[in-house]
């Protein structure tokens, strides 16, 4: 497994644990209320598990497993994939923190833009690797 | 495909079916005038889909695809089976307790919801611990680095 995939996958599993922690706290609080403010974790819970866990794991596995090149660097120009990792995680934290702490909506917008930038950046990297056996 | 993966994927398929049937029930509530109680199934519908189907399918595929499946099967697959048990008991408990505890916080059903939360949280921890050591560079490289050829 390449180093970048290890980063993506380990980060995804960290978000899985954090997202399930938030979810478990909210679910327990629903059964036996102990802190009303826990409901503010809901948008962060959704963000961490959808983008942080599912999307991030998919990108990490795609980077690892999609076809490689016979000549030159095996995975081609990897700048887009590394950029995607940074943008995606920056975006996740901006969205999660701004919704959790009730910060400026501008930060949430910036987070969403960073996530969209991550998708664009990863697509730039992976596009040439989406090929059949004939190339 | 290792046995643990088969269990994860088959159970995931059952949850997909269950989630979509609950979705049908929720869609029929208004046109057929079914009881308002059914609205309490909203969160159950989402979690059957996202935990029961998506997460469980991912867990099964990860165990199959990630390096070290053979050694994991022999040595540490126990943690994978523990995940399967924790995740499913926690989710099933939620399906039962969440609608029944609505409006009765702190009741018997409320405490079952706490137990459900704990079981699912432990499942996430167990699976992360199970997979973490299997995310690594190719073994051939490691052997070469150790001078093992």
mmCIF file with all atom_site columns, N, CA and C in Angstrom, chain A residues 3-73:
data_model
loop_
_atom_site.group_PDB
_atom_site.id
_atom_site.type_symbol
_atom_site.label_atom_id
_atom_site.label_alt_id
_atom_site.label_comp_id
_atom_site.label_asym_id
_atom_site.label_entity_id
_atom_site.label_seq_id
_atom_site.pdbx_PDB_ins_code
_atom_site.Cartn_x
_atom_site.Cartn_y
_atom_site.Cartn_z
_atom_site.occupancy
_atom_site.B_iso_or_equiv
_atom_site.pdbx_formal_charge
_atom_site.auth_seq_id
_atom_site.auth_comp_id
_atom_site.auth_asym_id
_atom_site.auth_atom_id
_atom_site.pdbx_PDB_model_num
ATOM 1   N N  . UNK A 1 3  ? 2.362   5.109  0.512   1.00 0.00 ? 3  UNK A N  1
ATOM 2   C CA . UNK A 1 3  ? 2.316   5.964  1.711   1.00 0.00 ? 3  UNK A CA 1
ATOM 3   C C  . UNK A 1 3  ? 1.066   6.843  1.750   1.00 0.00 ? 3  UNK A C  1
ATOM 4   N N  . UNK A 1 4  ? 0.709   7.454  0.610   1.00 0.00 ? 4  UNK A N  1
ATOM 5   C CA . UNK A 1 4  ? -0.456  8.354  0.611   1.00 0.00 ? 4  UNK A CA 1
ATOM 6   C C  . UNK A 1 4  ? -1.746  7.593  0.950   1.00 0.00 ? 4  UNK A C  1
ATOM 7   N N  . UNK A 1 5  ? -1.860  6.359  0.442   1.00 0.00 ? 5  UNK A N  1
ATOM 8   C CA . UNK A 1 5  ? -3.035  5.545  0.774   1.00 0.00 ? 5  UNK A CA 1
ATOM 9   C C  . UNK A 1 5  ? -3.075  5.244  2.266   1.00 0.00 ? 5  UNK A C  1
ATOM 10  N N  . UNK A 1 6  ? -1.895  4.987  2.831   1.00 0.00 ? 6  UNK A N  1
ATOM 11  C CA . UNK A 1 6  ? -1.842  4.738  4.283   1.00 0.00 ? 6  UNK A CA 1
ATOM 12  C C  . UNK A 1 6  ? -2.352  5.965  5.030   1.00 0.00 ? 6  UNK A C  1
ATOM 13  N N  . UNK A 1 7  ? -1.949  7.157  4.587   1.00 0.00 ? 7  UNK A N  1
ATOM 14  C CA . UNK A 1 7  ? -2.446  8.390  5.228   1.00 0.00 ? 7  UNK A CA 1
ATOM 15  C C  . UNK A 1 7  ? -3.968  8.488  5.106   1.00 0.00 ? 7  UNK A C  1
ATOM 16  N N  . UNK A 1 8  ? -4.449  8.310  3.863   1.00 0.00 ? 8  UNK A N  1
ATOM 17  C CA . UNK A 1 8  ? -5.898  8.415  3.627   1.00 0.00 ? 8  UNK A CA 1
ATOM 18  C C  . UNK A 1 8  ? -6.659  7.406  4.506   1.00 0.00 ? 8  UNK A C  1
ATOM 19  N N  . UNK A 1 9  ? -6.185  6.155  4.500   1.00 0.00 ? 9  UNK A N  1
ATOM 20  C CA . UNK A 1 9  ? -6.927  5.092  5.192   1.00 0.00 ? 9  UNK A CA 1
ATOM 21  C C  . UNK A 1 9  ? -6.869  5.286  6.709   1.00 0.00 ? 9  UNK A C  1
ATOM 22  N N  . UNK A 1 10 ? -5.691  5.611  7.223   1.00 0.00 ? 10 UNK A N  1
ATOM 23  C CA . UNK A 1 10 ? -5.585  5.792  8.680   1.00 0.00 ? 10 UNK A CA 1
ATOM 24  C C  . UNK A 1 10 ? -6.378  7.013  9.139   1.00 0.00 ? 10 UNK A C  1
ATOM 25  N N  . UNK A 1 11 ? -6.358  8.074  8.324   1.00 0.00 ? 11 UNK A N  1
ATOM 26  C CA . UNK A 1 11 ? -7.161  9.255  8.677   1.00 0.00 ? 11 UNK A CA 1
ATOM 27  C C  . UNK A 1 11 ? -8.646  8.889  8.645   1.00 0.00 ? 11 UNK A C  1
ATOM 28  N N  . UNK A 1 12 ? -9.049  8.108  7.625   1.00 0.00 ? 12 UNK A N  1
ATOM 29  C CA . UNK A 1 12 ? -10.451 7.685  7.517   1.00 0.00 ? 12 UNK A CA 1
ATOM 30  C C  . UNK A 1 12 ? -10.869 6.904  8.759   1.00 0.00 ? 12 UNK A C  1
ATOM 31  N N  . UNK A 1 13 ? -10.010 5.991  9.222   1.00 0.00 ? 13 UNK A N  1
ATOM 32  C CA . UNK A 1 13 ? -10.356 5.212  10.416  1.00 0.00 ? 13 UNK A CA 1
ATOM 33  C C  . UNK A 1 13 ? -10.382 6.084  11.672  1.00 0.00 ? 13 UNK A C  1
ATOM 34  N N  . UNK A 1 14 ? -9.550  7.118  11.703  1.00 0.00 ? 14 UNK A N  1
ATOM 35  C CA . UNK A 1 14 ? -9.604  8.036  12.849  1.00 0.00 ? 14 UNK A CA 1
ATOM 36  C C  . UNK A 1 14 ? -10.948 8.769  12.864  1.00 0.00 ? 14 UNK A C  1
ATOM 37  N N  . UNK A 1 15 ? -11.400 9.199  11.666  1.00 0.00 ? 15 UNK A N  1
ATOM 38  C CA . UNK A 1 15 ? -12.706 9.870  11.588  1.00 0.00 ? 15 UNK A CA 1
ATOM 39  C C  . UNK A 1 15 ? -13.842 8.906  11.921  1.00 0.00 ? 15 UNK A C  1
ATOM 40  N N  . UNK A 1 16 ? -13.674 7.638  11.541  1.00 0.00 ? 16 UNK A N  1
ATOM 41  C CA . UNK A 1 16 ? -14.707 6.643  11.884  1.00 0.00 ? 16 UNK A CA 1
ATOM 42  C C  . UNK A 1 16 ? -14.887 6.592  13.397  1.00 0.00 ? 16 UNK A C  1
ATOM 43  N N  . UNK A 1 17 ? -13.760 6.509  14.103  1.00 0.00 ? 17 UNK A N  1
ATOM 44  C CA . UNK A 1 17 ? -13.828 6.416  15.563  1.00 0.00 ? 17 UNK A CA 1
ATOM 45  C C  . UNK A 1 17 ? -14.406 7.704  16.162  1.00 0.00 ? 17 UNK A C  1
ATOM 46  N N  . UNK A 1 18 ? -13.939 8.858  15.657  1.00 0.00 ? 18 UNK A N  1
ATOM 47  C CA . UNK A 1 18 ? -14.425 10.142 16.189  1.00 0.00 ? 18 UNK A CA 1
ATOM 48  C C  . UNK A 1 18 ? -15.920 10.330 15.873  1.00 0.00 ? 18 UNK A C  1
ATOM 49  N N  . UNK A 1 19 ? -16.304 9.996  14.632  1.00 0.00 ? 19 UNK A N  1
ATOM 50  C CA . UNK A 1 19 ? -17.716 10.133 14.222  1.00 0.00 ? 19 UNK A CA 1
ATOM 51  C C  . UNK A 1 19 ? -18.621 9.221  15.025  1.00 0.00 ? 19 UNK A C  1
ATOM 52  N N  . UNK A 1 20 ? -18.174 7.976  15.278  1.00 0.00 ? 20 UNK A N  1
ATOM 53  C CA . UNK A 1 20 ? -18.965 7.050  16.095  1.00 0.00 ? 20 UNK A CA 1
ATOM 54  C C  . UNK A 1 20 ? -19.009 7.519  17.548  1.00 0.00 ? 20 UNK A C  1
ATOM 55  N N  . UNK A 1 21 ? -17.932 8.163  18.004  1.00 0.00 ? 21 UNK A N  1
ATOM 56  C CA . UNK A 1 21 ? -17.931 8.694  19.386  1.00 0.00 ? 21 UNK A CA 1
ATOM 57  C C  . UNK A 1 21 ? -19.012 9.760  19.518  1.00 0.00 ? 21 UNK A C  1
ATOM 58  N N  . UNK A 1 22 ? -19.050 10.693 18.550  1.00 0.00 ? 22 UNK A N  1
ATOM 59  C CA . UNK A 1 22 ? -20.078 11.747 18.581  1.00 0.00 ? 22 UNK A CA 1
ATOM 60  C C  . UNK A 1 22 ? -21.473 11.115 18.508  1.00 0.00 ? 22 UNK A C  1
ATOM 61  N N  . UNK A 1 23 ? -21.631 10.138 17.600  1.00 0.00 ? 23 UNK A N  1
ATOM 62  C CA . UNK A 1 23 ? -22.929 9.474  17.428  1.00 0.00 ? 23 UNK A CA 1
ATOM 63  C C  . UNK A 1 23 ? -23.355 8.757  18.695  1.00 0.00 ? 23 UNK A C  1
ATOM 64  N N  . UNK A 1 24 ? -22.397 8.062  19.331  1.00 0.00 ? 24 UNK A N  1
ATOM 65  C CA . UNK A 1 24 ? -22.722 7.313  20.551  1.00 0.00 ? 24 UNK A CA 1
ATOM 66  C C  . UNK A 1 24 ? -23.132 8.264  21.669  1.00 0.00 ? 24 UNK A C  1
ATOM 67  N N  . UNK A 1 25 ? -22.433 9.399  21.760  1.00 0.00 ? 25 UNK A N  1
ATOM 68  C CA . UNK A 1 25 ? -22.788 10.381 22.804  1.00 0.00 ? 25 UNK A CA 1
ATOM 69  C C  . UNK A 1 25 ? -24.215 10.900 22.583  1.00 0.00 ? 25 UNK A C  1
ATOM 70  N N  . UNK A 1 26 ? -24.543 11.204 21.320  1.00 0.00 ? 26 UNK A N  1
ATOM 71  C CA . UNK A 1 26 ? -25.892 11.732 21.031  1.00 0.00 ? 26 UNK A CA 1
ATOM 72  C C  . UNK A 1 26 ? -26.959 10.677 21.259  1.00 0.00 ? 26 UNK A C  1
ATOM 73  N N  . UNK A 1 27 ? -26.653 9.431  20.885  1.00 0.00 ? 27 UNK A N  1
ATOM 74  C CA . UNK A 1 27 ? -27.649 8.360  21.044  1.00 0.00 ? 27 UNK A CA 1
ATOM 75  C C  . UNK A 1 27 ? -27.888 8.070  22.526  1.00 0.00 ? 27 UNK A C  1
ATOM 76  N N  . UNK A 1 28 ? -26.786 8.021  23.288  1.00 0.00 ? 28 UNK A N  1
ATOM 77  C CA . UNK A 1 28 ? -26.931 7.786  24.725  1.00 0.00 ? 28 UNK A CA 1
ATOM 78  C C  . UNK A 1 28 ? -27.719 8.924  25.370  1.00 0.00 ? 28 UNK A C  1
ATOM 79  N N  . UNK A 1 29 ? -27.442 10.141 24.897  1.00 0.00 ? 29 UNK A N  1
ATOM 80  C CA . UNK A 1 29 ? -28.131 11.325 25.435  1.00 0.00 ? 29 UNK A CA 1
ATOM 81  C C  . UNK A 1 29 ? -29.620 11.316 25.086  1.00 0.00 ? 29 UNK A C  1
ATOM 82  N N  . UNK A 1 30 ? -29.938 10.650 23.986  1.00 0.00 ? 30 UNK A N  1
ATOM 83  C CA . UNK A 1 30 ? -31.345 10.527 23.596  1.00 0.00 ? 30 UNK A CA 1
ATOM 84  C C  . UNK A 1 30 ? -32.070 9.568  24.545  1.00 0.00 ? 30 UNK A C  1
ATOM 85  N N  . UNK A 1 31 ? -31.356 8.495  24.942  1.00 0.00 ? 31 UNK A N  1
ATOM 86  C CA . UNK A 1 31 ? -31.957 7.511  25.840  1.00 0.00 ? 31 UNK A CA 1
ATOM 87  C C  . UNK A 1 31 ? -32.046 8.007  27.264  1.00 0.00 ? 31 UNK A C  1
ATOM 88  N N  . UNK A 1 32 ? -30.941 8.580  27.754  1.00 0.00 ? 32 UNK A N  1
ATOM 89  C CA . UNK A 1 32 ? -30.879 9.099  29.128  1.00 0.00 ? 32 UNK A CA 1
ATOM 90  C C  . UNK A 1 32 ? -30.211 10.470 29.059  1.00 0.00 ? 32 UNK A C  1
ATOM 91  N N  . UNK A 1 33 ? -30.998 11.545 28.941  1.00 0.00 ? 33 UNK A N  1
ATOM 92  C CA . UNK A 1 33 ? -30.412 12.869 28.711  1.00 0.00 ? 33 UNK A CA 1
ATOM 93  C C  . UNK A 1 33 ? -29.441 13.288 29.821  1.00 0.00 ? 33 UNK A C  1
ATOM 94  N N  . UNK A 1 34 ? -28.281 13.772 29.399  1.00 0.00 ? 34 UNK A N  1
ATOM 95  C CA . UNK A 1 34 ? -27.317 14.278 30.384  1.00 0.00 ? 34 UNK A CA 1
ATOM 96  C C  . UNK A 1 34 ? -26.661 15.580 29.944  1.00 0.00 ? 34 UNK A C  1
ATOM 97  N N  . UNK A 1 35 ? -26.744 15.946 28.650  1.00 0.00 ? 35 UNK A N  1
ATOM 98  C CA . UNK A 1 35 ? -26.170 17.218 28.181  1.00 0.00 ? 35 UNK A CA 1
ATOM 99  C C  . UNK A 1 35 ? -26.884 17.641 26.898  1.00 0.00 ? 35 UNK A C  1
ATOM 100 N N  . UNK A 1 36 ? -27.764 18.619 27.014  1.00 0.00 ? 36 UNK A N  1
ATOM 101 C CA . UNK A 1 36 ? -28.571 19.046 25.862  1.00 0.00 ? 36 UNK A CA 1
ATOM 102 C C  . UNK A 1 36 ? -27.705 19.565 24.711  1.00 0.00 ? 36 UNK A C  1
ATOM 103 N N  . UNK A 1 37 ? -26.542 20.119 25.055  1.00 0.00 ? 37 UNK A N  1
ATOM 104 C CA . UNK A 1 37 ? -25.698 20.733 24.010  1.00 0.00 ? 37 UNK A CA 1
ATOM 105 C C  . UNK A 1 37 ? -25.080 19.697 23.059  1.00 0.00 ? 37 UNK A C  1
ATOM 106 N N  . UNK A 1 38 ? -25.194 18.416 23.441  1.00 0.00 ? 38 UNK A N  1
ATOM 107 C CA . UNK A 1 38 ? -24.608 17.377 22.584  1.00 0.00 ? 38 UNK A CA 1
ATOM 108 C C  . UNK A 1 38 ? -25.233 17.360 21.191  1.00 0.00 ? 38 UNK A C  1
ATOM 109 N N  . UNK A 1 39 ? -26.474 17.826 21.067  1.00 0.00 ? 39 UNK A N  1
ATOM 110 C CA . UNK A 1 39 ? -27.129 17.824 19.755  1.00 0.00 ? 39 UNK A CA 1
ATOM 111 C C  . UNK A 1 39 ? -26.389 18.696 18.746  1.00 0.00 ? 39 UNK A C  1
ATOM 112 N N  . UNK A 1 40 ? -25.584 19.629 19.265  1.00 0.00 ? 40 UNK A N  1
ATOM 113 C CA . UNK A 1 40 ? -24.820 20.489 18.338  1.00 0.00 ? 40 UNK A CA 1
ATOM 114 C C  . UNK A 1 40 ? -23.739 19.707 17.606  1.00 0.00 ? 40 UNK A C  1
ATOM 115 N N  . UNK A 1 41 ? -23.478 18.480 18.061  1.00 0.00 ? 41 UNK A N  1
ATOM 116 C CA . UNK A 1 41 ? -22.470 17.646 17.388  1.00 0.00 ? 41 UNK A CA 1
ATOM 117 C C  . UNK A 1 41 ? -23.003 16.999 16.108  1.00 0.00 ? 41 UNK A C  1
ATOM 118 N N  . UNK A 1 42 ? -24.326 17.075 15.917  1.00 0.00 ? 42 UNK A N  1
ATOM 119 C CA . UNK A 1 42 ? -24.937 16.322 14.808  1.00 0.00 ? 42 UNK A CA 1
ATOM 120 C C  . UNK A 1 42 ? -24.337 16.641 13.437  1.00 0.00 ? 42 UNK A C  1
ATOM 121 N N  . UNK A 1 43 ? -24.206 17.944 13.046  1.00 0.00 ? 43 UNK A N  1
ATOM 122 C CA . UNK A 1 43 ? -23.611 18.208 11.719  1.00 0.00 ? 43 UNK A CA 1
ATOM 123 C C  . UNK A 1 43 ? -22.167 17.691 11.622  1.00 0.00 ? 43 UNK A C  1
ATOM 124 N N  . UNK A 1 44 ? -21.407 17.811 12.730  1.00 0.00 ? 44 UNK A N  1
ATOM 125 C CA . UNK A 1 44 ? -20.022 17.317 12.717  1.00 0.00 ? 44 UNK A CA 1
ATOM 126 C C  . UNK A 1 44 ? -20.010 15.792 12.600  1.00 0.00 ? 44 UNK A C  1
ATOM 127 N N  . UNK A 1 45 ? -20.950 15.128 13.287  1.00 0.00 ? 45 UNK A N  1
ATOM 128 C CA . UNK A 1 45 ? -21.085 13.665 13.217  1.00 0.00 ? 45 UNK A CA 1
ATOM 129 C C  . UNK A 1 45 ? -21.322 13.226 11.763  1.00 0.00 ? 45 UNK A C  1
ATOM 130 N N  . UNK A 1 46 ? -22.219 13.926 11.087  1.00 0.00 ? 46 UNK A N  1
ATOM 131 C CA . UNK A 1 46 ? -22.534 13.587 9.683   1.00 0.00 ? 46 UNK A CA 1
ATOM 132 C C  . UNK A 1 46 ? -21.326 13.855 8.786   1.00 0.00 ? 46 UNK A C  1
ATOM 133 N N  . UNK A 1 47 ? -20.674 14.998 9.002   1.00 0.00 ? 47 UNK A N  1
ATOM 134 C CA . UNK A 1 47 ? -19.517 15.387 8.183   1.00 0.00 ? 47 UNK A CA 1
ATOM 135 C C  . UNK A 1 47 ? -18.366 14.371 8.333   1.00 0.00 ? 47 UNK A C  1
ATOM 136 N N  . UNK A 1 48 ? -18.067 14.020 9.578   1.00 0.00 ? 48 UNK A N  1
ATOM 137 C CA . UNK A 1 48 ? -16.940 13.108 9.833   1.00 0.00 ? 48 UNK A CA 1
ATOM 138 C C  . UNK A 1 48 ? -17.188 11.733 9.227   1.00 0.00 ? 48 UNK A C  1
ATOM 139 N N  . UNK A 1 49 ? -18.453 11.291 9.263   1.00 0.00 ? 49 UNK A N  1
ATOM 140 C CA . UNK A 1 49 ? -18.709 9.930  8.782   1.00 0.00 ? 49 UNK A CA 1
ATOM 141 C C  . UNK A 1 49 ? -18.942 9.859  7.273   1.00 0.00 ? 49 UNK A C  1
ATOM 142 N N  . UNK A 1 50 ? -19.524 10.895 6.681   1.00 0.00 ? 50 UNK A N  1
ATOM 143 C CA . UNK A 1 50 ? -19.743 10.822 5.229   1.00 0.00 ? 50 UNK A CA 1
ATOM 144 C C  . UNK A 1 50 ? -18.470 11.193 4.462   1.00 0.00 ? 50 UNK A C  1
ATOM 145 N N  . UNK A 1 51 ? -17.933 12.388 4.729   1.00 0.00 ? 51 UNK A N  1
ATOM 146 C CA . UNK A 1 51 ? -16.749 12.839 3.982   1.00 0.00 ? 51 UNK A CA 1
ATOM 147 C C  . UNK A 1 51 ? -15.472 12.275 4.618   1.00 0.00 ? 51 UNK A C  1
ATOM 148 N N  . UNK A 1 52 ? -15.390 12.380 5.948   1.00 0.00 ? 52 UNK A N  1
ATOM 149 C CA . UNK A 1 52 ? -14.162 11.964 6.632   1.00 0.00 ? 52 UNK A CA 1
ATOM 150 C C  . UNK A 1 52 ? -13.899 10.472 6.547   1.00 0.00 ? 52 UNK A C  1
ATOM 151 N N  . UNK A 1 53 ? -14.943 9.680  6.681   1.00 0.00 ? 53 UNK A N  1
ATOM 152 C CA . UNK A 1 53 ? -14.776 8.219  6.678   1.00 0.00 ? 53 UNK A CA 1
ATOM 153 C C  . UNK A 1 53 ? -14.998 7.638  5.279   1.00 0.00 ? 53 UNK A C  1
ATOM 154 N N  . UNK A 1 54 ? -16.209 7.741  4.754   1.00 0.00 ? 54 UNK A N  1
ATOM 155 C CA . UNK A 1 54 ? -16.532 7.027  3.504   1.00 0.00 ? 54 UNK A CA 1
ATOM 156 C C  . UNK A 1 54 ? -15.749 7.582  2.307   1.00 0.00 ? 54 UNK A C  1
ATOM 157 N N  . UNK A 1 55 ? -15.810 8.904  2.097   1.00 0.00 ? 55 UNK A N  1
ATOM 158 C CA . UNK A 1 55 ? -15.149 9.490  0.919   1.00 0.00 ? 55 UNK A CA 1
ATOM 159 C C  . UNK A 1 55 ? -13.628 9.304  1.021   1.00 0.00 ? 55 UNK A C  1
ATOM 160 N N  . UNK A 1 56 ? -13.088 9.575  2.210   1.00 0.00 ? 56 UNK A N  1
ATOM 161 C CA . UNK A 1 56 ? -11.630 9.492  2.381   1.00 0.00 ? 56 UNK A CA 1
ATOM 162 C C  . UNK A 1 56 ? -11.102 8.072  2.184   1.00 0.00 ? 56 UNK A C  1
ATOM 163 N N  . UNK A 1 57 ? -11.836 7.093  2.697   1.00 0.00 ? 57 UNK A N  1
ATOM 164 C CA . UNK A 1 57 ? -11.416 5.700  2.514   1.00 0.00 ? 57 UNK A CA 1
ATOM 165 C C  . UNK A 1 57 ? -11.453 5.334  1.028   1.00 0.00 ? 57 UNK A C  1
ATOM 166 N N  . UNK A 1 58 ? -12.516 5.776  0.341   1.00 0.00 ? 58 UNK A N  1
ATOM 167 C CA . UNK A 1 58 ? -12.651 5.473  -1.099  1.00 0.00 ? 58 UNK A CA 1
ATOM 168 C C  . UNK A 1 58 ? -11.488 6.081  -1.881  1.00 0.00 ? 58 UNK A C  1
ATOM 169 N N  . UNK A 1 59 ? -11.109 7.316  -1.564  1.00 0.00 ? 59 UNK A N  1
ATOM 170 C CA . UNK A 1 59 ? -10.004 7.956  -2.284  1.00 0.00 ? 59 UNK A CA 1
ATOM 171 C C  . UNK A 1 59 ? -8.680  7.225  -2.009  1.00 0.00 ? 59 UNK A C  1
ATOM 172 N N  . UNK A 1 60 ? -8.485  6.837  -0.762  1.00 0.00 ? 60 UNK A N  1
ATOM 173 C CA . UNK A 1 60 ? -7.249  6.129  -0.399  1.00 0.00 ? 60 UNK A CA 1
ATOM 174 C C  . UNK A 1 60 ? -7.128  4.797  -1.115  1.00 0.00 ? 60 UNK A C  1
ATOM 175 N N  . UNK A 1 61 ? -8.229  4.071  -1.191  1.00 0.00 ? 61 UNK A N  1
ATOM 176 C CA . UNK A 1 61 ? -8.212  2.764  -1.856  1.00 0.00 ? 61 UNK A CA 1
ATOM 177 C C  . UNK A 1 61 ? -8.070  2.949  -3.374  1.00 0.00 ? 61 UNK A C  1
ATOM 178 N N  . UNK A 1 62 ? -8.729  3.975  -3.917  1.00 0.00 ? 62 UNK A N  1
ATOM 179 C CA . UNK A 1 62 ? -8.628  4.243  -5.364  1.00 0.00 ? 62 UNK A CA 1
ATOM 180 C C  . UNK A 1 62 ? -7.184  4.564  -5.739  1.00 0.00 ? 62 UNK A C  1
ATOM 181 N N  . UNK A 1 63 ? -6.519  5.382  -4.939  1.00 0.00 ? 63 UNK A N  1
ATOM 182 C CA . UNK A 1 63 ? -5.126  5.763  -5.214  1.00 0.00 ? 63 UNK A CA 1
ATOM 183 C C  . UNK A 1 63 ? -4.227  4.518  -5.206  1.00 0.00 ? 63 UNK A C  1
ATOM 184 N N  . UNK A 1 64 ? -4.538  3.603  -4.333  1.00 0.00 ? 64 UNK A N  1
ATOM 185 C CA . UNK A 1 64 ? -3.743  2.377  -4.184  1.00 0.00 ? 64 UNK A CA 1
ATOM 186 C C  . UNK A 1 64 ? -4.000  1.409  -5.344  1.00 0.00 ? 64 UNK A C  1
ATOM 187 N N  . UNK A 1 65 ? -5.269  1.242  -5.712  1.00 0.00 ? 65 UNK A N  1
ATOM 188 C CA . UNK A 1 65 ? -5.644  0.054  -6.476  1.00 0.00 ? 65 UNK A CA 1
ATOM 189 C C  . UNK A 1 65 ? -5.909  0.303  -7.963  1.00 0.00 ? 65 UNK A C  1
ATOM 190 N N  . UNK A 1 66 ? -6.143  1.540  -8.351  1.00 0.00 ? 66 UNK A N  1
ATOM 191 C CA . UNK A 1 66 ? -6.418  1.789  -9.774  1.00 0.00 ? 66 UNK A CA 1
ATOM 192 C C  . UNK A 1 66 ? -5.160  1.540  -10.622 1.00 0.00 ? 66 UNK A C  1
ATOM 193 N N  . UNK A 1 67 ? -5.342  1.251  -11.924 1.00 0.00 ? 67 UNK A N  1
ATOM 194 C CA . UNK A 1 67 ? -4.192  0.869  -12.765 1.00 0.00 ? 67 UNK A CA 1
ATOM 195 C C  . UNK A 1 67 ? -3.026  1.844  -12.676 1.00 0.00 ? 67 UNK A C  1
ATOM 196 N N  . UNK A 1 68 ? -1.803  1.264  -12.746 1.00 0.00 ? 68 UNK A N  1
ATOM 197 C CA . UNK A 1 68 ? -0.580  2.070  -12.699 1.00 0.00 ? 68 UNK A CA 1
ATOM 198 C C  . UNK A 1 68 ? 0.068   2.080  -14.079 1.00 0.00 ? 68 UNK A C  1
ATOM 199 N N  . UNK A 1 69 ? 1.056   2.943  -14.272 1.00 0.00 ? 69 UNK A N  1
ATOM 200 C CA . UNK A 1 69 ? 1.718   3.077  -15.570 1.00 0.00 ? 69 UNK A CA 1
ATOM 201 C C  . UNK A 1 69 ? 2.906   2.120  -15.685 1.00 0.00 ? 69 UNK A C  1
ATOM 202 N N  . UNK A 1 70 ? 3.131   1.635  -16.908 1.00 0.00 ? 70 UNK A N  1
ATOM 203 C CA . UNK A 1 70 ? 4.276   0.750  -17.167 1.00 0.00 ? 70 UNK A CA 1
ATOM 204 C C  . UNK A 1 70 ? 5.583   1.548  -17.163 1.00 0.00 ? 70 UNK A C  1
ATOM 205 N N  . UNK A 1 71 ? 5.481   2.793  -17.670 1.00 0.00 ? 71 UNK A N  1
ATOM 206 C CA . UNK A 1 71 ? 6.707   3.607  -17.790 1.00 0.00 ? 71 UNK A CA 1
ATOM 207 C C  . UNK A 1 71 ? 6.600   4.841  -16.893 1.00 0.00 ? 71 UNK A C  1
ATOM 208 N N  . UNK A 1 72 ? 7.745   5.331  -16.462 1.00 0.00 ? 72 UNK A N  1
ATOM 209 C CA . UNK A 1 72 ? 7.759   6.522  -15.612 1.00 0.00 ? 72 UNK A CA 1
ATOM 210 C C  . UNK A 1 72 ? 7.261   6.179  -14.220 1.00 0.00 ? 72 UNK A C  1
ATOM 211 N N  . UNK A 1 73 ? 6.937   7.212  -13.440 1.00 0.00 ? 73 UNK A N  1
ATOM 212 C CA . UNK A 1 73 ? 6.444   6.937  -12.090 1.00 0.00 ? 73 UNK A CA 1
ATOM 213 C C  . UNK A 1 73 ? 5.161   6.088  -12.158 1.00 0.00 ? 73 UNK A C  1
#
